[in-house]
Amino acid sequence: MSEKGGILEARNICRSLGGTDGEGGHPVLRDISFSVPRGQFVALTGASGSGKSTLLYLLGALDRTSSGEIWLDGVEFGTLDDDERAEFRNEKLGFVFQFHFLLPEFTALENVAIPMMRRGLSRDESEERAYAMLSLLGLEALYAREPGQLSGGEQQRVSIARAIANEPKLILADEPTGNLDSENASQVVQIFRTLAHEHGRTVIMVTHDQHFADLADRRIALKDGQIVSDISAPGASV
Ligand SMILES: Nc1ncnc2c1ncn2[C@@H]1O[C@H](COP(=O)(O)OP(=O)(O)O)[C@@H](O)[C@H]1O
Ligand SMILES: [Mg+2]
């Protein structure tokens, strides 16, 4: 796909919102292009309203561009119909949001196992892998708890375990530390670094916290729907 070998590539993407039937509207993203290699941890920054969430939704195939192309792992999103997009998301993408969206009546283990069962794995196999994911995030002792019996930081770590359960190529996180105290937030950002550097996941994390952005390999800043800077950290591995 890309001559640069990126796993993810945005080519001249534009998105207008607020028009009718995809026509007209206000240009929210303008001519966004970048390529991300496998295993890179990218922070997407910018003021409120600069277009971060809109961009993340496009990268997650949850929304369609007005023009331009998005490639992930050799597939251009525009070529997929709605069913194919849903399958593609399930297979290739992991999402983490500011709110954890865990199912309250299920245990941590079940919350992580359910997406694997939806992909056709047996309950035993799903729960075994879910336990391994929870262990990776230091939550093995809490596997039988329901979300209401977990702290905010623990809930967010369970939601990360759920996001990585299907071994996604790309993890997209929109303000994942927004509801956490600084210690739990640091822990979550550290988990994303580890997932990128030790497990080869590509991670894009929206944050408006400069301190956390500085922990990423690369910082892409948006302003009024355009990339205004794209800086790789000195010594970043990729
Ligand atoms: N459905 C929509 N219709 C019209 N404008 C929208 C819609 N969604 C978002 N916007 C506008 O797009 C801009 C970028 O929004 P967003 O991507 O949510 O920014 P951020 O996540 O950086 O705060 C904002 O000006 C917002 O008002
Ligand atoms: Mg946002």
Short mmCIF file of C-alpha atoms and ligand atoms in Angstrom, two decimals:
data_model
loop_
_atom_site.label_atom_id
_atom_site.label_comp_id
_atom_site.label_asym_id
_atom_site.label_seq_id
_atom_site.Cartn_x
_atom_site.Cartn_y
_atom_site.Cartn_z
CA MET A 1 0.00 0.00 0.00
CA SER A 2 2.18 2.87 1.14
CA GLU A 3 5.61 3.47 -0.24
CA LYS A 4 6.52 4.42 3.35
CA GLY A 5 5.23 1.11 4.67
CA GLY A 6 2.80 2.61 7.16
CA ILE A 7 0.15 0.34 8.59
CA LEU A 8 -2.24 3.31 8.67
CA GLU A 9 -2.34 6.03 6.11
CA ALA A 10 -4.59 9.05 5.70
CA ARG A 11 -4.43 10.67 2.29
CA ASN A 12 -5.85 14.16 1.87
CA ILE A 13 -8.89 13.47 3.96
CA CYS A 14 -11.62 16.07 4.35
CA ARG A 15 -14.82 15.87 6.36
CA SER A 16 -17.64 18.36 6.37
CA LEU A 17 -20.39 18.18 8.95
CA GLY A 18 -23.73 19.84 9.44
CA GLY A 19 -24.95 19.71 5.83
CA THR A 20 -27.84 17.61 4.61
CA ASP A 21 -27.33 14.20 2.98
CA GLY A 22 -23.57 14.66 3.00
CA GLU A 23 -23.85 17.86 0.98
CA GLY A 24 -22.46 21.23 2.03
CA GLY A 25 -21.86 21.76 5.72
CA HIS A 26 -18.93 23.10 7.65
CA PRO A 27 -15.43 21.79 6.84
CA VAL A 28 -14.35 20.13 10.11
CA LEU A 29 -11.25 18.35 8.73
CA ARG A 30 -9.24 19.77 5.86
CA ASP A 31 -6.67 17.93 3.81
CA ILE A 32 -5.31 15.63 6.52
CA SER A 33 -2.44 13.37 5.43
CA PHE A 34 -0.13 11.22 7.52
CA SER A 35 1.25 7.71 7.71
CA VAL A 36 1.80 5.70 10.88
CA PRO A 37 4.14 2.70 11.08
CA ARG A 38 3.32 -0.44 13.02
CA GLY A 39 4.06 -0.21 16.71
CA GLN A 40 4.04 3.56 16.92
CA PHE A 41 2.31 5.36 19.80
CA VAL A 42 0.84 8.62 18.49
CA ALA A 43 -0.75 11.39 20.54
CA LEU A 44 -3.34 13.46 18.73
CA THR A 45 -3.62 16.87 20.34
CA GLY A 46 -5.43 20.16 19.78
CA ALA A 47 -7.92 22.50 21.41
CA SER A 48 -11.52 21.48 21.95
CA GLY A 49 -13.35 21.64 18.63
CA SER A 50 -10.19 21.24 16.52
CA GLY A 51 -11.49 17.98 14.99
CA LYS A 52 -9.73 15.27 17.03
CA SER A 53 -12.78 13.10 17.66
CA THR A 54 -13.99 13.55 14.09
CA LEU A 55 -10.61 12.32 12.84
CA LEU A 56 -10.57 9.39 15.26
CA TYR A 57 -14.06 8.33 14.12
CA LEU A 58 -12.86 8.34 10.52
CA LEU A 59 -9.74 6.33 11.40
CA GLY A 60 -12.01 3.88 13.21
CA ALA A 61 -14.28 3.44 10.18
CA LEU A 62 -17.17 4.71 12.30
CA ASP A 63 -17.77 7.59 9.87
CA ARG A 64 -17.02 8.27 6.22
CA THR A 65 -14.73 10.90 4.74
CA SER A 66 -16.15 13.60 2.46
CA SER A 67 -13.07 13.11 0.29
CA GLY A 68 -9.67 11.45 0.53
CA GLU A 69 -8.65 7.92 1.47
CA ILE A 70 -7.86 6.02 4.64
CA TRP A 71 -5.85 2.82 4.37
CA LEU A 72 -5.35 0.32 7.16
CA ASP A 73 -3.38 -2.84 6.60
CA GLY A 74 -3.78 -2.59 2.83
CA VAL A 75 -7.53 -1.89 2.80
CA GLU A 76 -9.08 1.44 1.80
CA PHE A 77 -12.12 2.14 3.97
CA GLY A 78 -14.12 3.68 1.12
CA THR A 79 -14.24 0.30 -0.64
CA LEU A 80 -16.10 -1.37 2.26
CA ASP A 81 -19.88 -1.47 2.61
CA ASP A 82 -21.46 -1.12 6.05
CA ASP A 83 -21.35 -4.84 6.90
CA GLU A 84 -17.74 -5.11 5.77
CA ARG A 85 -16.84 -2.06 7.84
CA ALA A 86 -18.40 -3.60 10.94
CA GLU A 87 -16.46 -6.81 10.38
CA PHE A 88 -13.28 -4.85 9.66
CA ARG A 89 -13.67 -2.87 12.90
CA ASN A 90 -14.23 -6.03 14.89
CA GLU A 91 -11.17 -7.67 13.39
CA LYS A 92 -8.64 -4.85 13.15
CA LEU A 93 -9.60 -2.12 15.60
CA GLY A 94 -9.82 -1.61 19.33
CA PHE A 95 -11.57 1.42 20.81
CA VAL A 96 -11.12 3.04 24.19
CA PHE A 97 -13.25 6.03 25.12
CA GLN A 98 -13.36 8.49 27.99
CA PHE A 99 -16.25 6.51 29.46
CA HIS A 100 -15.60 2.81 29.77
CA PHE A 101 -18.96 1.49 28.43
CA LEU A 102 -18.55 -1.78 30.31
CA LEU A 103 -21.70 -3.87 30.67
CA PRO A 104 -22.68 -3.39 34.32
CA GLU A 105 -24.32 -6.77 34.86
CA PHE A 106 -21.33 -8.77 33.63
CA THR A 107 -18.02 -9.47 35.35
CA ALA A 108 -14.72 -7.99 34.18
CA LEU A 109 -13.86 -11.39 32.67
CA GLU A 110 -17.17 -11.59 30.80
CA ASN A 111 -16.86 -8.01 29.55
CA VAL A 112 -13.52 -8.88 27.97
CA ALA A 113 -14.66 -12.31 26.74
CA ILE A 114 -17.88 -11.20 25.05
CA PRO A 115 -16.25 -9.58 21.96
CA MET A 116 -14.25 -12.78 21.39
CA MET A 117 -17.38 -14.94 21.68
CA ARG A 118 -19.04 -12.63 19.15
CA ARG A 119 -16.20 -13.48 16.78
CA GLY A 120 -16.98 -17.16 17.18
CA LEU A 121 -14.54 -18.32 19.85
CA SER A 122 -15.89 -20.78 22.39
CA ARG A 123 -16.74 -19.54 25.86
CA ASP A 124 -13.84 -21.47 27.43
CA GLU A 125 -11.30 -20.17 24.97
CA SER A 126 -12.66 -16.62 25.21
CA GLU A 127 -12.55 -16.63 28.99
CA GLU A 128 -9.05 -18.09 29.01
CA ARG A 129 -7.82 -15.33 26.71
CA ALA A 130 -9.79 -12.69 28.62
CA TYR A 131 -8.04 -13.78 31.79
CA ALA A 132 -4.68 -13.47 30.05
CA MET A 133 -5.58 -9.93 28.88
CA LEU A 134 -6.68 -8.93 32.37
CA SER A 135 -3.43 -10.35 33.76
CA LEU A 136 -1.46 -8.30 31.25
CA LEU A 137 -3.10 -5.22 32.75
CA GLY A 138 -2.55 -6.33 36.35
CA LEU A 139 -6.21 -7.13 36.95
CA GLU A 140 -6.17 -10.90 37.34
CA ALA A 141 -7.29 -10.74 40.97
CA LEU A 142 -10.35 -8.72 40.01
CA TYR A 143 -11.66 -10.85 37.14
CA ALA A 144 -14.87 -11.88 38.91
CA ARG A 145 -15.93 -8.35 39.86
CA GLU A 146 -18.63 -6.37 38.14
CA PRO A 147 -17.73 -2.86 36.93
CA GLY A 148 -19.55 -1.27 39.89
CA GLN A 149 -17.09 -3.00 42.22
CA LEU A 150 -14.05 -1.53 40.47
CA SER A 151 -12.37 1.88 40.75
CA GLY A 152 -12.36 4.26 37.77
CA GLY A 153 -8.79 3.32 36.87
CA GLU A 154 -9.58 -0.39 37.09
CA GLN A 155 -12.70 0.06 34.94
CA GLN A 156 -10.65 1.84 32.29
CA ARG A 157 -8.03 -0.91 32.35
CA VAL A 158 -10.78 -3.52 31.86
CA SER A 159 -12.00 -1.52 28.87
CA ILE A 160 -8.45 -1.58 27.47
CA ALA A 161 -8.32 -5.35 28.01
CA ARG A 162 -11.58 -5.58 26.08
CA ALA A 163 -10.22 -3.35 23.30
CA ILE A 164 -7.15 -5.55 22.82
CA ALA A 165 -8.91 -8.90 23.22
CA ASN A 166 -9.23 -9.45 19.47
CA GLU A 167 -5.59 -8.47 18.94
CA PRO A 168 -6.36 -5.35 16.90
CA LYS A 169 -3.76 -3.84 14.59
CA LEU A 170 -4.84 -0.36 15.61
CA ILE A 171 -5.98 0.93 18.99
CA LEU A 172 -7.88 4.22 18.97
CA ALA A 173 -8.38 6.02 22.26
CA ASP A 174 -10.37 9.24 22.64
CA GLU A 175 -9.41 11.09 25.85
CA PRO A 176 -8.96 7.76 27.70
CA THR A 177 -7.54 9.54 30.74
CA GLY A 178 -10.24 12.21 30.85
CA ASN A 179 -12.01 10.75 33.89
CA LEU A 180 -8.98 9.51 35.80
CA ASP A 181 -6.79 10.94 38.53
CA SER A 182 -3.20 11.57 37.52
CA GLU A 183 -1.83 8.30 38.89
CA ASN A 184 -4.38 6.14 37.08
CA ALA A 185 -4.05 8.28 33.97
CA SER A 186 -0.27 7.76 33.95
CA GLN A 187 -0.80 4.03 34.30
CA VAL A 188 -3.19 3.98 31.33
CA VAL A 189 -0.77 5.94 29.14
CA GLN A 190 2.04 3.60 30.18
CA ILE A 191 -0.13 0.64 29.11
CA PHE A 192 -0.55 2.16 25.65
CA ARG A 193 3.22 2.62 25.38
CA THR A 194 3.77 -1.01 26.31
CA LEU A 195 1.12 -2.22 23.85
CA ALA A 196 2.87 -0.28 21.09
CA HIS A 197 6.48 -1.03 21.94
CA GLU A 198 6.28 -4.58 23.26
CA HIS A 199 3.21 -5.94 21.49
CA GLY A 200 3.53 -4.17 18.13
CA ARG A 201 0.14 -2.47 18.32
CA THR A 202 -0.29 0.88 16.64
CA VAL A 203 -1.91 3.31 19.08
CA ILE A 204 -3.51 6.69 18.44
CA MET A 205 -4.54 8.48 21.60
CA VAL A 206 -6.41 11.77 21.68
CA THR A 207 -5.38 13.88 24.64
CA HIS A 208 -5.24 17.51 25.54
CA ASP A 209 -2.82 16.83 28.35
CA GLN A 210 0.63 17.87 27.15
CA HIS A 211 2.38 15.78 29.78
CA PHE A 212 0.77 12.59 28.43
CA ALA A 213 1.27 13.66 24.83
CA ASP A 214 4.98 13.93 25.61
CA LEU A 215 5.05 10.23 26.53
CA ALA A 216 4.05 9.27 22.98
CA ASP A 217 6.51 8.58 20.15
CA ARG A 218 4.93 11.25 18.05
CA ARG A 219 2.59 14.19 18.52
CA ILE A 220 0.23 15.27 15.78
CA ALA A 221 -1.49 18.58 16.56
CA LEU A 222 -4.72 19.76 14.95
CA LYS A 223 -6.00 23.29 14.73
CA ASP A 224 -9.26 24.18 13.00
CA GLY A 225 -9.29 20.81 11.26
CA GLN A 226 -5.77 20.94 9.89
CA ILE A 227 -2.49 19.39 11.01
CA VAL A 228 -0.35 22.24 12.32
CA SER A 229 2.54 20.14 13.63
CA ASP A 230 3.73 16.53 13.49
CA ILE A 231 6.68 15.94 15.78
CA SER A 232 8.44 12.69 16.59
CA ALA A 233 10.06 12.41 19.98
CA PRO A 234 13.84 12.27 19.95
CA GLY A 235 14.94 8.69 20.30
CA ALA A 236 11.51 7.28 19.46
CA SER A 237 11.91 3.67 18.38
CA VAL A 238 9.90 4.12 15.20
N1 LIG B 1 -22.50 16.31 13.70
C1 LIG B 1 -21.93 17.51 13.60
N2 LIG B 1 -22.50 18.49 12.88
C2 LIG B 1 -21.89 19.69 12.75
N3 LIG B 1 -20.72 20.02 13.31
C3 LIG B 1 -20.12 19.09 14.05
C4 LIG B 1 -20.67 17.79 14.24
N4 LIG B 1 -19.81 17.07 15.02
C5 LIG B 1 -18.79 17.89 15.31
N5 LIG B 1 -18.97 19.11 14.73
C6 LIG B 1 -18.04 20.25 14.80
O1 LIG B 1 -16.80 19.81 14.33
C7 LIG B 1 -15.73 20.44 15.05
C8 LIG B 1 -14.77 19.41 15.58
O2 LIG B 1 -15.42 18.58 16.54
P1 LIG B 1 -14.67 17.40 17.29
O3 LIG B 1 -14.06 16.51 16.28
O4 LIG B 1 -15.64 16.79 18.24
O5 LIG B 1 -13.53 18.19 18.05
P2 LIG B 1 -12.57 17.75 19.27
O6 LIG B 1 -12.72 16.29 19.49
O7 LIG B 1 -11.20 18.17 18.84
O8 LIG B 1 -13.03 18.56 20.44
C9 LIG B 1 -16.39 21.30 16.12
O9 LIG B 1 -16.44 22.62 15.65
C10 LIG B 1 -17.78 20.71 16.21
O10 LIG B 1 -18.70 21.69 16.61
MG MG B 2 -13.35 15.17 21.14
#
